[in-house]
Short mmCIF file of C-alpha atoms in Angstrom, two decimals:
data_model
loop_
_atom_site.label_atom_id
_atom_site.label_comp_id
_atom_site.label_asym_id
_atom_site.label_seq_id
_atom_site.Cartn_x
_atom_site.Cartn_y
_atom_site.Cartn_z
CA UNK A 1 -51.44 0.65 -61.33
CA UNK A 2 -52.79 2.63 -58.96
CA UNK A 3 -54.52 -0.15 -57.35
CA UNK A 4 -51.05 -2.19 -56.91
CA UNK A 5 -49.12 1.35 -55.65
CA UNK A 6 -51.96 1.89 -53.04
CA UNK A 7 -51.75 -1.60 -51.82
CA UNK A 8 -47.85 -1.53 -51.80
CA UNK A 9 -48.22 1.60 -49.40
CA UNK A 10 -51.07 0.51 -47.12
CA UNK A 11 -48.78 -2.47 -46.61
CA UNK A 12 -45.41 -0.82 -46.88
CA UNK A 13 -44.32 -1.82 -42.78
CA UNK A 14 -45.00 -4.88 -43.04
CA UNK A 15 -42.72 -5.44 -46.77
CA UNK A 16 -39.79 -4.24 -44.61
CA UNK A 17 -40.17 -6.04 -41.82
CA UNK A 18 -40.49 -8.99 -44.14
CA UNK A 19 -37.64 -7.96 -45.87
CA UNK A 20 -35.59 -7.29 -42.52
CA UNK A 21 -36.21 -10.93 -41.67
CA UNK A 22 -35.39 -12.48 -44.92
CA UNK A 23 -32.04 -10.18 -44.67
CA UNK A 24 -31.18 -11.50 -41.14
CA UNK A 25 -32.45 -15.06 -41.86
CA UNK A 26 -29.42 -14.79 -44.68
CA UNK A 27 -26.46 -16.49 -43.10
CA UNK A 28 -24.12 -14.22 -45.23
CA UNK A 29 -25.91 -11.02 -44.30
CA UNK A 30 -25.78 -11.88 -40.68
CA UNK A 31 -22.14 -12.87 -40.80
CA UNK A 32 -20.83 -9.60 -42.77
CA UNK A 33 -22.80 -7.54 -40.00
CA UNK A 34 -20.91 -9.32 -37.14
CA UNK A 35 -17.67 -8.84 -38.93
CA UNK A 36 -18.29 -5.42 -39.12
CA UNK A 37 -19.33 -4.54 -35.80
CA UNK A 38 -16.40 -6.99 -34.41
CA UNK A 39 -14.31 -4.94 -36.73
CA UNK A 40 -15.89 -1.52 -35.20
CA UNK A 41 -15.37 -2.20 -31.73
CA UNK A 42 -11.74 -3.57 -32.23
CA UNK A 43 -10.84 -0.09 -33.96
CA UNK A 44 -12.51 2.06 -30.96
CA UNK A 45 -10.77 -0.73 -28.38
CA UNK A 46 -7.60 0.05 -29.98
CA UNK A 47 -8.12 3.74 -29.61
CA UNK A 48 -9.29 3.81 -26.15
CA UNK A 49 -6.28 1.52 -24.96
CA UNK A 50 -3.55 3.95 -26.55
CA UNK A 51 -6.04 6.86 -25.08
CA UNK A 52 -6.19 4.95 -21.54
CA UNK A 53 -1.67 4.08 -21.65
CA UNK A 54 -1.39 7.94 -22.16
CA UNK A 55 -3.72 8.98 -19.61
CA UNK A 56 -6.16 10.53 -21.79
CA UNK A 57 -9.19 8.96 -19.48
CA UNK A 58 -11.96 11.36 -21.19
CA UNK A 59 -10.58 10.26 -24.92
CA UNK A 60 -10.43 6.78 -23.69
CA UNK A 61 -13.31 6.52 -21.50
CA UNK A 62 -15.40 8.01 -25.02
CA UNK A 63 -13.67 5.18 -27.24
CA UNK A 64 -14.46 2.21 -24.60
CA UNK A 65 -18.01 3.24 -24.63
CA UNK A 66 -18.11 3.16 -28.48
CA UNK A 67 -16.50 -0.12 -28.90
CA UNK A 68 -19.07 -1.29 -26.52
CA UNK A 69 -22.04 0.01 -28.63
CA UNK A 70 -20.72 -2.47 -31.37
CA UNK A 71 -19.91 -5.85 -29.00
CA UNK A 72 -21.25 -4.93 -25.75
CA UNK A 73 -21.12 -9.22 -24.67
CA UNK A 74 -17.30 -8.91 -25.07
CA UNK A 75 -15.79 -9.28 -21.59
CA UNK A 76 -12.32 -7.77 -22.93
CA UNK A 77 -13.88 -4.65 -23.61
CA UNK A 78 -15.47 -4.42 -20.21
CA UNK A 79 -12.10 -5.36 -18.20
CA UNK A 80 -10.60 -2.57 -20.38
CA UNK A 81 -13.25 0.23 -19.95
CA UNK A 82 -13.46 -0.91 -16.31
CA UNK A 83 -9.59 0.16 -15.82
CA UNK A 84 -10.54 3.65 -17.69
CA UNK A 85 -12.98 4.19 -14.48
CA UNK A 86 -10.55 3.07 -12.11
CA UNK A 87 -8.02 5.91 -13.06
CA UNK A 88 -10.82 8.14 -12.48
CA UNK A 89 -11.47 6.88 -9.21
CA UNK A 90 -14.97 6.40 -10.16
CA UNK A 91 -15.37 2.83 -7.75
CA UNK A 92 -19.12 2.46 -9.19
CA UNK A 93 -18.72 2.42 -12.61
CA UNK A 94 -15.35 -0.16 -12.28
CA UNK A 95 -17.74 -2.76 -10.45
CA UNK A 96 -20.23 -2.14 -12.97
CA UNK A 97 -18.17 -2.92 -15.92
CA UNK A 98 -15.80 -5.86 -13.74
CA UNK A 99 -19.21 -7.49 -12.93
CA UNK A 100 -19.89 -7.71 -16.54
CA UNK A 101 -16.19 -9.03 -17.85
CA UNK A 102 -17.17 -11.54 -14.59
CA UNK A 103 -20.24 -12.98 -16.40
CA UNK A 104 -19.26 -12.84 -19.99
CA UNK A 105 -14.92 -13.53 -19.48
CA UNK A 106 -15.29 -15.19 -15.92
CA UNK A 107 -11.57 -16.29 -16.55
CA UNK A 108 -9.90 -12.72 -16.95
CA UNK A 109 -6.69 -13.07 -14.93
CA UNK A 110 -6.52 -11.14 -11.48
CA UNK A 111 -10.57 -10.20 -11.78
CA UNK A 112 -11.16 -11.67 -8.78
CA UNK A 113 -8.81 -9.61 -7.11
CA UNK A 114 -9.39 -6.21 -8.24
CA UNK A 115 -12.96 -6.41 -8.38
CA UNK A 116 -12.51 -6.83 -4.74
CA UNK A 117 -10.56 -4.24 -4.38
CA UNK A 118 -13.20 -1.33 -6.14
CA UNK A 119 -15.36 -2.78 -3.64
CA UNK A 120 -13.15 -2.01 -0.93
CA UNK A 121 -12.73 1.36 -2.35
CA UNK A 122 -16.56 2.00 -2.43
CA UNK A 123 -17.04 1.53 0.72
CA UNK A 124 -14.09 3.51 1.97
CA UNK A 125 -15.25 6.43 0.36
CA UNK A 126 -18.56 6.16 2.71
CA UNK A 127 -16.56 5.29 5.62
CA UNK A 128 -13.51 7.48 6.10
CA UNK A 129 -15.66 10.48 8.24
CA UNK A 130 -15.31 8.38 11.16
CA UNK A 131 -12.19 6.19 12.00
CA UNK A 132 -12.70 3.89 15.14
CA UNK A 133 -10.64 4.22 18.08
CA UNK A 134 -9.11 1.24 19.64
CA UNK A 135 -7.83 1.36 22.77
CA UNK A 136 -3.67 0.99 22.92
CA UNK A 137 -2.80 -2.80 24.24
CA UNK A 138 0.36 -4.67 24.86
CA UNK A 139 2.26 -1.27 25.36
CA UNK A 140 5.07 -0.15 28.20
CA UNK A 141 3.55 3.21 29.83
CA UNK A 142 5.68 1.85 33.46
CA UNK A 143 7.70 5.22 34.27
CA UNK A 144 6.54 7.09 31.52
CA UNK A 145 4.97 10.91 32.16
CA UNK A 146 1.59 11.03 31.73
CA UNK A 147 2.41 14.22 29.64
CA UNK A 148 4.28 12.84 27.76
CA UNK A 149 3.32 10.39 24.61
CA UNK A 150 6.41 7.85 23.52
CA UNK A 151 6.44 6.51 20.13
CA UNK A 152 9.03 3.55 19.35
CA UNK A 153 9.42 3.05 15.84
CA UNK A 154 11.24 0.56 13.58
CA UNK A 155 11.57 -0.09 10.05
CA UNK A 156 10.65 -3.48 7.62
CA UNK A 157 10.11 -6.75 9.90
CA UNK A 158 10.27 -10.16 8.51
CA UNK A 159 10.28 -13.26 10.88
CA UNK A 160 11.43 -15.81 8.69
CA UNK A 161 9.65 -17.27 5.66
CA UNK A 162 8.59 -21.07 4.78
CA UNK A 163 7.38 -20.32 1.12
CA UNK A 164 8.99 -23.29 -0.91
CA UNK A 165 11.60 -24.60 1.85
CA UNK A 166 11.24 -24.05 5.75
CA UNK A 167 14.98 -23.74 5.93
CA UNK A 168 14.45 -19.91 6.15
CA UNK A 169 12.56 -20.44 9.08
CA UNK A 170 14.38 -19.37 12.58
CA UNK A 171 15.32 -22.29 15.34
CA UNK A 172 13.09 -22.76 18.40
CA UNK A 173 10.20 -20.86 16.69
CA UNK A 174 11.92 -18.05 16.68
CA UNK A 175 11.58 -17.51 20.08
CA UNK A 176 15.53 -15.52 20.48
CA UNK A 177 14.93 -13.17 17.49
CA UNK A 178 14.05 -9.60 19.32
CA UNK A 179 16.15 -10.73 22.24
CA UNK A 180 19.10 -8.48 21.98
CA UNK A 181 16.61 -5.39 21.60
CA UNK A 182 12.80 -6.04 23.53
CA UNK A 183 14.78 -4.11 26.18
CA UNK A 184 14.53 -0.70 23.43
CA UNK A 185 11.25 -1.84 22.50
CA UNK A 186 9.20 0.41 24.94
CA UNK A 187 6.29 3.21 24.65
CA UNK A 188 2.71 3.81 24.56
CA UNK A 189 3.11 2.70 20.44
CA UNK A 190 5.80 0.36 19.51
CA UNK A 191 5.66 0.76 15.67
CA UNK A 192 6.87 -1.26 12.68
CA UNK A 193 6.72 -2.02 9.55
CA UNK A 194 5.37 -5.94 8.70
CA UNK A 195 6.98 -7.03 5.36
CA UNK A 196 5.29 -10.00 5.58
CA UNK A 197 2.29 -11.90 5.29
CA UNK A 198 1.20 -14.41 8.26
CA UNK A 199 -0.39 -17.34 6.52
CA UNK A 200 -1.49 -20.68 5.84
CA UNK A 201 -1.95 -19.42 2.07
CA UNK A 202 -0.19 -22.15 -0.58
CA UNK A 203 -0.52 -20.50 -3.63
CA UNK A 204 1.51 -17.13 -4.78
CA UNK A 205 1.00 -15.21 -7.78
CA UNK A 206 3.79 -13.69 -7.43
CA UNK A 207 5.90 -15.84 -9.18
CA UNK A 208 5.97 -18.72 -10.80
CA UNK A 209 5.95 -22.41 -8.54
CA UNK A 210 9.94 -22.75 -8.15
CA UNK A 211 10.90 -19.64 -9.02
CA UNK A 212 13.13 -17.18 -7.62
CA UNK A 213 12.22 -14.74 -6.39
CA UNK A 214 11.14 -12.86 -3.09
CA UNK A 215 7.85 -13.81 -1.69
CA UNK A 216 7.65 -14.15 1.87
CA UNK A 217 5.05 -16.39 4.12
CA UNK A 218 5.45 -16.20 7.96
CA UNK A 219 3.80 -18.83 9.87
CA UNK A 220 0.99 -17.52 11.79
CA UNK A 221 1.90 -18.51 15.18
CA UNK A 222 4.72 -15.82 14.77
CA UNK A 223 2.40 -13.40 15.60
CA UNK A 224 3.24 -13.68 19.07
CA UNK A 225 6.92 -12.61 18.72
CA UNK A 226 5.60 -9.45 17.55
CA UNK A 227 3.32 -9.19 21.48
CA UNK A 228 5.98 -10.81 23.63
CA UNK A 229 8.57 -8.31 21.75
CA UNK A 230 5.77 -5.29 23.13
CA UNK A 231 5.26 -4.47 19.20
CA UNK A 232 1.26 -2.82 19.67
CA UNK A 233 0.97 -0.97 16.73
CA UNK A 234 1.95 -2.85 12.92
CA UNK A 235 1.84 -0.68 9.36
CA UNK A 236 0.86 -3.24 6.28
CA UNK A 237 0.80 -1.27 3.71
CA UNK A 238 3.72 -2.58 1.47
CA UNK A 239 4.30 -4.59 -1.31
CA UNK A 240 5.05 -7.83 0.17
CA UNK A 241 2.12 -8.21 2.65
CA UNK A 242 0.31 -9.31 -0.59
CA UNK A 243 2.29 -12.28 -1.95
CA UNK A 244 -0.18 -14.14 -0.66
CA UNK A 245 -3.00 -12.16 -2.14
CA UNK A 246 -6.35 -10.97 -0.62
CA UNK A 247 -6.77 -13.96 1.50
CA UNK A 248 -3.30 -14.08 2.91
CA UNK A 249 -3.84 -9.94 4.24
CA UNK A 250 -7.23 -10.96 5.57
CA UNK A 251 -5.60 -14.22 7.67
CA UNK A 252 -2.95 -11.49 8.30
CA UNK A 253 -4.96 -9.11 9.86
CA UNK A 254 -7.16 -11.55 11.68
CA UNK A 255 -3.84 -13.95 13.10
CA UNK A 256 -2.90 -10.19 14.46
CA UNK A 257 -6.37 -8.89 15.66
CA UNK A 258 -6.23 -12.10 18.29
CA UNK A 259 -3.05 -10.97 19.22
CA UNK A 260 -4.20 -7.45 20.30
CA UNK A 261 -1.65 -6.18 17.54
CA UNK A 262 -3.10 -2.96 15.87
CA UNK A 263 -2.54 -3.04 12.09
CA UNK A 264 -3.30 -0.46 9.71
CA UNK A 265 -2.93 0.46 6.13
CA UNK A 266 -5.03 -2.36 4.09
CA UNK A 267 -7.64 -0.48 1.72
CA UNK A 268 -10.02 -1.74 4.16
CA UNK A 269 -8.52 0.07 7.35
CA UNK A 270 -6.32 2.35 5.86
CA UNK A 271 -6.18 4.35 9.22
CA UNK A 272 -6.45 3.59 13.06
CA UNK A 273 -6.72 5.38 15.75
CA UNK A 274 -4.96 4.79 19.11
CA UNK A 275 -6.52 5.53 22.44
CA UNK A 276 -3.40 5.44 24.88
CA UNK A 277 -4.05 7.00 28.72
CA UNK A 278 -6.68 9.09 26.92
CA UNK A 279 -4.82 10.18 23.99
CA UNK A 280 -5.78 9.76 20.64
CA UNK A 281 -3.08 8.88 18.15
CA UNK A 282 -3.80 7.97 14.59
CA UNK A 283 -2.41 6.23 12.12
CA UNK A 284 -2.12 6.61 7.89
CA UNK A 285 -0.20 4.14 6.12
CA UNK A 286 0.13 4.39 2.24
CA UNK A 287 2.31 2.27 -0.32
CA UNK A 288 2.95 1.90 -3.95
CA UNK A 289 1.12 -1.56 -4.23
CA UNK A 290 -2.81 -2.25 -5.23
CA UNK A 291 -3.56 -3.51 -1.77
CA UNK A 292 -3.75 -0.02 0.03
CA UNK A 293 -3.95 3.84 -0.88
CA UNK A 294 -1.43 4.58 -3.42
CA UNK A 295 1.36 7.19 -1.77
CA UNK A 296 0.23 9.41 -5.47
CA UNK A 297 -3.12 10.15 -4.19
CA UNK A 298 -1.72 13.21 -2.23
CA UNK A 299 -5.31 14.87 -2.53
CA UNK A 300 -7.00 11.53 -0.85
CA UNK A 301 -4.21 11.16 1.89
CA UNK A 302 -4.66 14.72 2.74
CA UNK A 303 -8.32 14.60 3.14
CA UNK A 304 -7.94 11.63 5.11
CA UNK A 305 -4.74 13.82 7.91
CA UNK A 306 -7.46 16.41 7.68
CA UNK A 307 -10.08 14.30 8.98
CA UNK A 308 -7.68 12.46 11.54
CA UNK A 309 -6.88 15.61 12.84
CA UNK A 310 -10.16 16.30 13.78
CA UNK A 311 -10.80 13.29 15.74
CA UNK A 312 -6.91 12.59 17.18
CA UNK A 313 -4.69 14.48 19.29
CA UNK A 314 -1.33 12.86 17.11
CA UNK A 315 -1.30 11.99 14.06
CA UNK A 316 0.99 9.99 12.52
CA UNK A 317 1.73 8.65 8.80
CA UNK A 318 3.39 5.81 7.60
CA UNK A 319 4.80 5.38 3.75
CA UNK A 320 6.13 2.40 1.78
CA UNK A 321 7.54 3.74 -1.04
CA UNK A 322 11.25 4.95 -2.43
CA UNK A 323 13.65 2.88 -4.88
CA UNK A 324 15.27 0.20 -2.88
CA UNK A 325 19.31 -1.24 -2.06
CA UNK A 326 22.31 0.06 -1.48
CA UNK A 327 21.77 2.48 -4.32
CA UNK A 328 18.71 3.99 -2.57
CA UNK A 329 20.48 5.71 0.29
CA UNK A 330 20.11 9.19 -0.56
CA UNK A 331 16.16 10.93 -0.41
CA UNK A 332 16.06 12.38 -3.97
CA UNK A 333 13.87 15.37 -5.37
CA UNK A 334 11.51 14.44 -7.33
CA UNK A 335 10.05 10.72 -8.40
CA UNK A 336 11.78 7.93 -7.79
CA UNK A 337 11.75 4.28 -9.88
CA UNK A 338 12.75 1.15 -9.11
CA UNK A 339 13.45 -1.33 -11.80
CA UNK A 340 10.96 0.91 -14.10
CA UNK A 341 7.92 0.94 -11.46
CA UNK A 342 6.82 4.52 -9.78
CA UNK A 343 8.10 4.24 -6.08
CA UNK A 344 6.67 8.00 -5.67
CA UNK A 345 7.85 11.26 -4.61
CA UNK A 346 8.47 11.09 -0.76
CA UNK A 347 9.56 14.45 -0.19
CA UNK A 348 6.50 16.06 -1.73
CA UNK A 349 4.31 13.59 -0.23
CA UNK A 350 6.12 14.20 3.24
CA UNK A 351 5.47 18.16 3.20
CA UNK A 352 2.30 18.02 1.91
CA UNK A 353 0.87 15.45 4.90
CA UNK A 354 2.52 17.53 7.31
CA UNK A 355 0.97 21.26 6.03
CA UNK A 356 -2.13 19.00 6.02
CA UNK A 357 -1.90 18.51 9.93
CA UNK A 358 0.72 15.39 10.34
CA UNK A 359 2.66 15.57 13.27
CA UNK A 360 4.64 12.93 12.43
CA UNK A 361 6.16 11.00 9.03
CA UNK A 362 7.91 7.14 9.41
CA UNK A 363 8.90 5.92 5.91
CA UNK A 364 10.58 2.75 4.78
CA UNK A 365 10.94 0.72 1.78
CA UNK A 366 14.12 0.82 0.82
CA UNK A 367 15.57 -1.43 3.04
CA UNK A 368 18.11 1.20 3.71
CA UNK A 369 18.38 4.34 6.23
CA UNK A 370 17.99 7.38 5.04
CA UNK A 371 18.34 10.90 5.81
CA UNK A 372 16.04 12.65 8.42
CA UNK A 373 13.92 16.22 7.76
CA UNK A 374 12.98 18.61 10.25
CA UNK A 375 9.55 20.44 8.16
CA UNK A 376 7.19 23.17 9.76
CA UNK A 377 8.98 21.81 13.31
CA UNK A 378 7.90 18.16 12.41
CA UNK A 379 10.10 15.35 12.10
CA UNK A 380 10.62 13.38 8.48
CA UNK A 381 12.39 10.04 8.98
CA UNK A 382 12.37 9.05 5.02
CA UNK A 383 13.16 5.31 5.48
CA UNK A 384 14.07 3.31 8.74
CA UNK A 385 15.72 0.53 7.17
CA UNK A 386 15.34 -2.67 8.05
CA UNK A 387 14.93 -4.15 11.07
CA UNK A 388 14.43 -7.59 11.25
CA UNK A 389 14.78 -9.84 7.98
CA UNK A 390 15.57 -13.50 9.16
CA UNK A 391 17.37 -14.78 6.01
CA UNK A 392 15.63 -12.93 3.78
CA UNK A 393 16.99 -9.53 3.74
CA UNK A 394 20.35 -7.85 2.01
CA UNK A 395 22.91 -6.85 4.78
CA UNK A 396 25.92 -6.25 2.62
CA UNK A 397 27.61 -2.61 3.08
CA UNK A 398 25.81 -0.12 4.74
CA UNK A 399 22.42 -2.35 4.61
CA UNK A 400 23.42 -3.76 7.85
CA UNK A 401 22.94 -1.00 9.50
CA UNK A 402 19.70 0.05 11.48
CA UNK A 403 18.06 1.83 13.83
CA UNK A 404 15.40 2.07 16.74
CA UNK A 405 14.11 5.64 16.73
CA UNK A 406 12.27 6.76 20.32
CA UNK A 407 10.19 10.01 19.73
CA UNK A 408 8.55 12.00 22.83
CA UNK A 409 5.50 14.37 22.12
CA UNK A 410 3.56 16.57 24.12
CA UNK A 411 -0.17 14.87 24.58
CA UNK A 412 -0.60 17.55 21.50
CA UNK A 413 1.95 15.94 18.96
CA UNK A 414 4.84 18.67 19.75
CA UNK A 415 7.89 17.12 19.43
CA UNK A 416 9.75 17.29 22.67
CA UNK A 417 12.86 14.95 22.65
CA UNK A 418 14.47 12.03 19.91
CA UNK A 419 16.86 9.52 20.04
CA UNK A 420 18.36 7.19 17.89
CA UNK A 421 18.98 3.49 19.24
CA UNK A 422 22.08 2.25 16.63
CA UNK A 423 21.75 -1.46 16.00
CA UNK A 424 23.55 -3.83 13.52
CA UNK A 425 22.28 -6.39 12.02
CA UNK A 426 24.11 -10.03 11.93
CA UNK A 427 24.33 -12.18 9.03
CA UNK A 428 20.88 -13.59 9.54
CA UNK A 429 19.60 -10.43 9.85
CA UNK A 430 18.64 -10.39 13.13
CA UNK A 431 19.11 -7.18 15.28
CA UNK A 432 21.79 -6.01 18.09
CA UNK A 433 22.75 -3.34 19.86
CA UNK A 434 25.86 -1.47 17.92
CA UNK A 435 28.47 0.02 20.60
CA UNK A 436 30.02 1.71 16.93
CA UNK A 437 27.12 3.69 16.59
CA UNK A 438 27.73 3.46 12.98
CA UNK A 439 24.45 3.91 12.08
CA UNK A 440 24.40 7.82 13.78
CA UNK A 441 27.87 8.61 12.09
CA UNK A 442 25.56 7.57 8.34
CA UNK A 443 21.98 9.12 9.26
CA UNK A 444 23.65 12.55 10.10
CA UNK A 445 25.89 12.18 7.31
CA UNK A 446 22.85 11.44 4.88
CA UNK A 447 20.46 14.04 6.36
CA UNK A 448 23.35 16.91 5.95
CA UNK A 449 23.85 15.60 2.44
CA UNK A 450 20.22 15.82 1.78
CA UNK A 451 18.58 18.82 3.87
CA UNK A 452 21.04 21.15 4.83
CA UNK A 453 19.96 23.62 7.26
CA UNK A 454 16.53 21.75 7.78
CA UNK A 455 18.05 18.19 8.58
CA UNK A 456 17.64 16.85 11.57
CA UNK A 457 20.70 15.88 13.60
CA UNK A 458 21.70 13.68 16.58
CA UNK A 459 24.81 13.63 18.92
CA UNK A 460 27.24 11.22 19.72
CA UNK A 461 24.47 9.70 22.21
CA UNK A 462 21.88 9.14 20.02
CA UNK A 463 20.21 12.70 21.29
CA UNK A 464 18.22 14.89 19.40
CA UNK A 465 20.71 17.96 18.07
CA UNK A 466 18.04 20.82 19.28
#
């Protein structure tokens, strides 16, 4: 006996490891295992998704990493736990986690896309100490004083679109669209908004082939309305310069870099700066969509003013964001939705960039004027409506009316003198001049409505109320 006891012991590692591989070698053993670690991770997925759709990121970012322990080849799991580090802003861990749902779920819808865009991210965050400064082109500086800096904004722009039918498309090329206004459209920056994507791009995401709904694609020789029209400086940081996807911004950007058209606000150049008879202007531009720096990450746009400020003499930023129609008139406290998506809170976001060091805030969005601010001496215009929508915008009631907005600053960003341009747009959404000044009578109406003693006010000329 104790023979057989001291043989069992002197051999006792190799018994289990016999008896480990019998176990395993069991079909039944080795399928009750699996279930049970499938079963595992699927309870800790669970909890980490309801975790993650509360924003509990440290509850749900613990519960991803155990469901991974059990089934770490699961793609699912990875796309999940990837979206845990994207809340936290942690760009390293996302691509870390995307790059595995890539190899083991190389199908997951949209991966493509946003693991493109946490490596955008990545490399912001490594790149936003030093913004490049481009030298102002295509701009009107004839009469102008050299101390003085004009800025010519407008709000959403949309050429025409040939997505599905080209019977949205303007005649002759479009080639009469800005010609009741180029003669307003003067400065060392003429600014607007681009609410659409020029592209070759076939393919939209955005809605199903035939479907209705609004998805924009403007032909890419278009870009030279924008020059001959003495447009120099373009914000694309909305929601529609994406219906196209990554590759449609990318032709976009490109189609307008050959141009000598400026644009700013893409995750990958989310600011610019302007070099214009020595002066340095710079640009933010934030939205509510994936493509650019979401108008919620106050903290990141204000490090980003701060650092502007540094290197700029102006600096100006640009927001997409606000609820939308003839509803959306009126600049409400507080957060705004549209159709149950966050549109964000403009007037915090305004008066925070501002006490950050912005000299100057040009929102639009919701394709509808609204109300103007006067904050710390700095002017808030909150939305600048549309301004050129060929077929494709709303122009029913008050939508019709727009604006061209001419700001002067001191070579330091003071604000010296502001007008208001009234223009109306037709039926096809093209603009004009508007003798009725109608849309003066409903910005100082909103802005009185909205501000009070701070809004900011024009005459019956179009002329700053100092």
């Amino acid at each position: 006996m104790k023979l057989s006891i001291h043989f069992f012991h002197s051999r006792r590692p190799f018994f289990f490891a016999f008896l480990l591989f019998v176990l395993l070698s069991n079909p039944v053993y080795s399928n009750q295992t699996a279930v049970s670690s499938h079963i595992r991770a699927e309870a800790h997925f669970q909890k980490g998704i309801q975790f993650l759709l509360k924003g509990q990121l440290i509850a749900a970012e613990k519960e991803m990493n155990q469901s991974l322990k059990f089934d770490w080849y699961n793609g699912k799991i990875h796309w999940e736990t990837g979206w845990v580090y994207w809340q936290k802003k942690e760009w390293q861990k996302v691509i870390y986690h995307w790059e595995f749902t890539e190899k083991f779920t190389p199908d997951q819808k949209d991966l493509n896309k946003f693991l493109y865009l946490s490596k955008q991210y990545l490399k912001l965050e490594g790149k936003l100490e030093q913004t490049p400064i481009i030298k102002a082109k295509n701009s009107f500086k004839e009469n102008l004083n050299p101390e003085d800096i004009v800025i010519t904004a407008v709000g959403d722009i949309m050429l025409g679109s040939n997505y599905i039918s080209e019977k949205k498309l303007p005649p002759d090329d479009g080639i009469h669209l800005f010609a009741n206004v180029v003669q307003y459209l003067k400065g060392n920056i003429v600014f607007g908004n681009l609410e659409a994507p020029l592209t070759k791009q076939v393919e939209s995401q955005k809605c199903k082939k035939g479907g209705n709904c609004y998805v924009f694609r403007t032909p890419p020789s278009y870009s030279r309305l924008l020059k001959k029209a003495g447009f120099n400086v373009l914000n694309i940081a909305n929601n529609h310069i994406v219906d196209f996807g990554i590759p449609g911004v990318e032709e976009t950007i490109e189609v307008l870099t050959r141009q000598d058209l400026n644009s700013f606000g893409y995750i990958s150049t989310p600011s610019l700066i302007v070099d214009s008879n020595g002066v340095k202007i710079a640009f933010l531009g934030v939205s509510t969509t994936y493509c650019c720096i979401h108008i919620n990450e106050m903290s990141k746009s204000e490090k980003i003013v701060k650092m502007l400020k540094q290197q700029a003499d102006i600096v100006i930023v640009s927001f997409h964001a606000g609820a939308e129609g003839l509803g959306a008139a009126r600049t409400p406290i507080g957060k705004e939705y549209f159709f149950g998506e966050f549109r964000g809170n403009v007037r915090l976001f305004s008066h925070r960039m501002i006490e950050a060091g912005a000299d100057l805030i040009l929102g639009h969005g919701p394709h509808t004027i609204r109300g103007m601010e006067y904050y710390k001496d700095k002017l808030i215009a909150y939305s600048l409506g549309n301004f050129m929508g060929y077929l494709g915008f709303n122009t029913s009631g008050h939508l019709k009316y727009s604006l061209i907005l001419q700001i002067t600053m001191s070579t330091t960003g003071q604000l010296k003198r502001a007008r208001i341009i009234p223009i109306q747009l037709s039926p096809r959404v093209i603009p004009e001049f508007d003798p009725q000044g109608n849309s003066l009578v409903l910005i100082n109406d909103l802005s009185l409505s909205d501000f009070g003693d701070s809004a900011f006010l024009f005459d019956i000329e179009g002329y700053w109320q100092q």
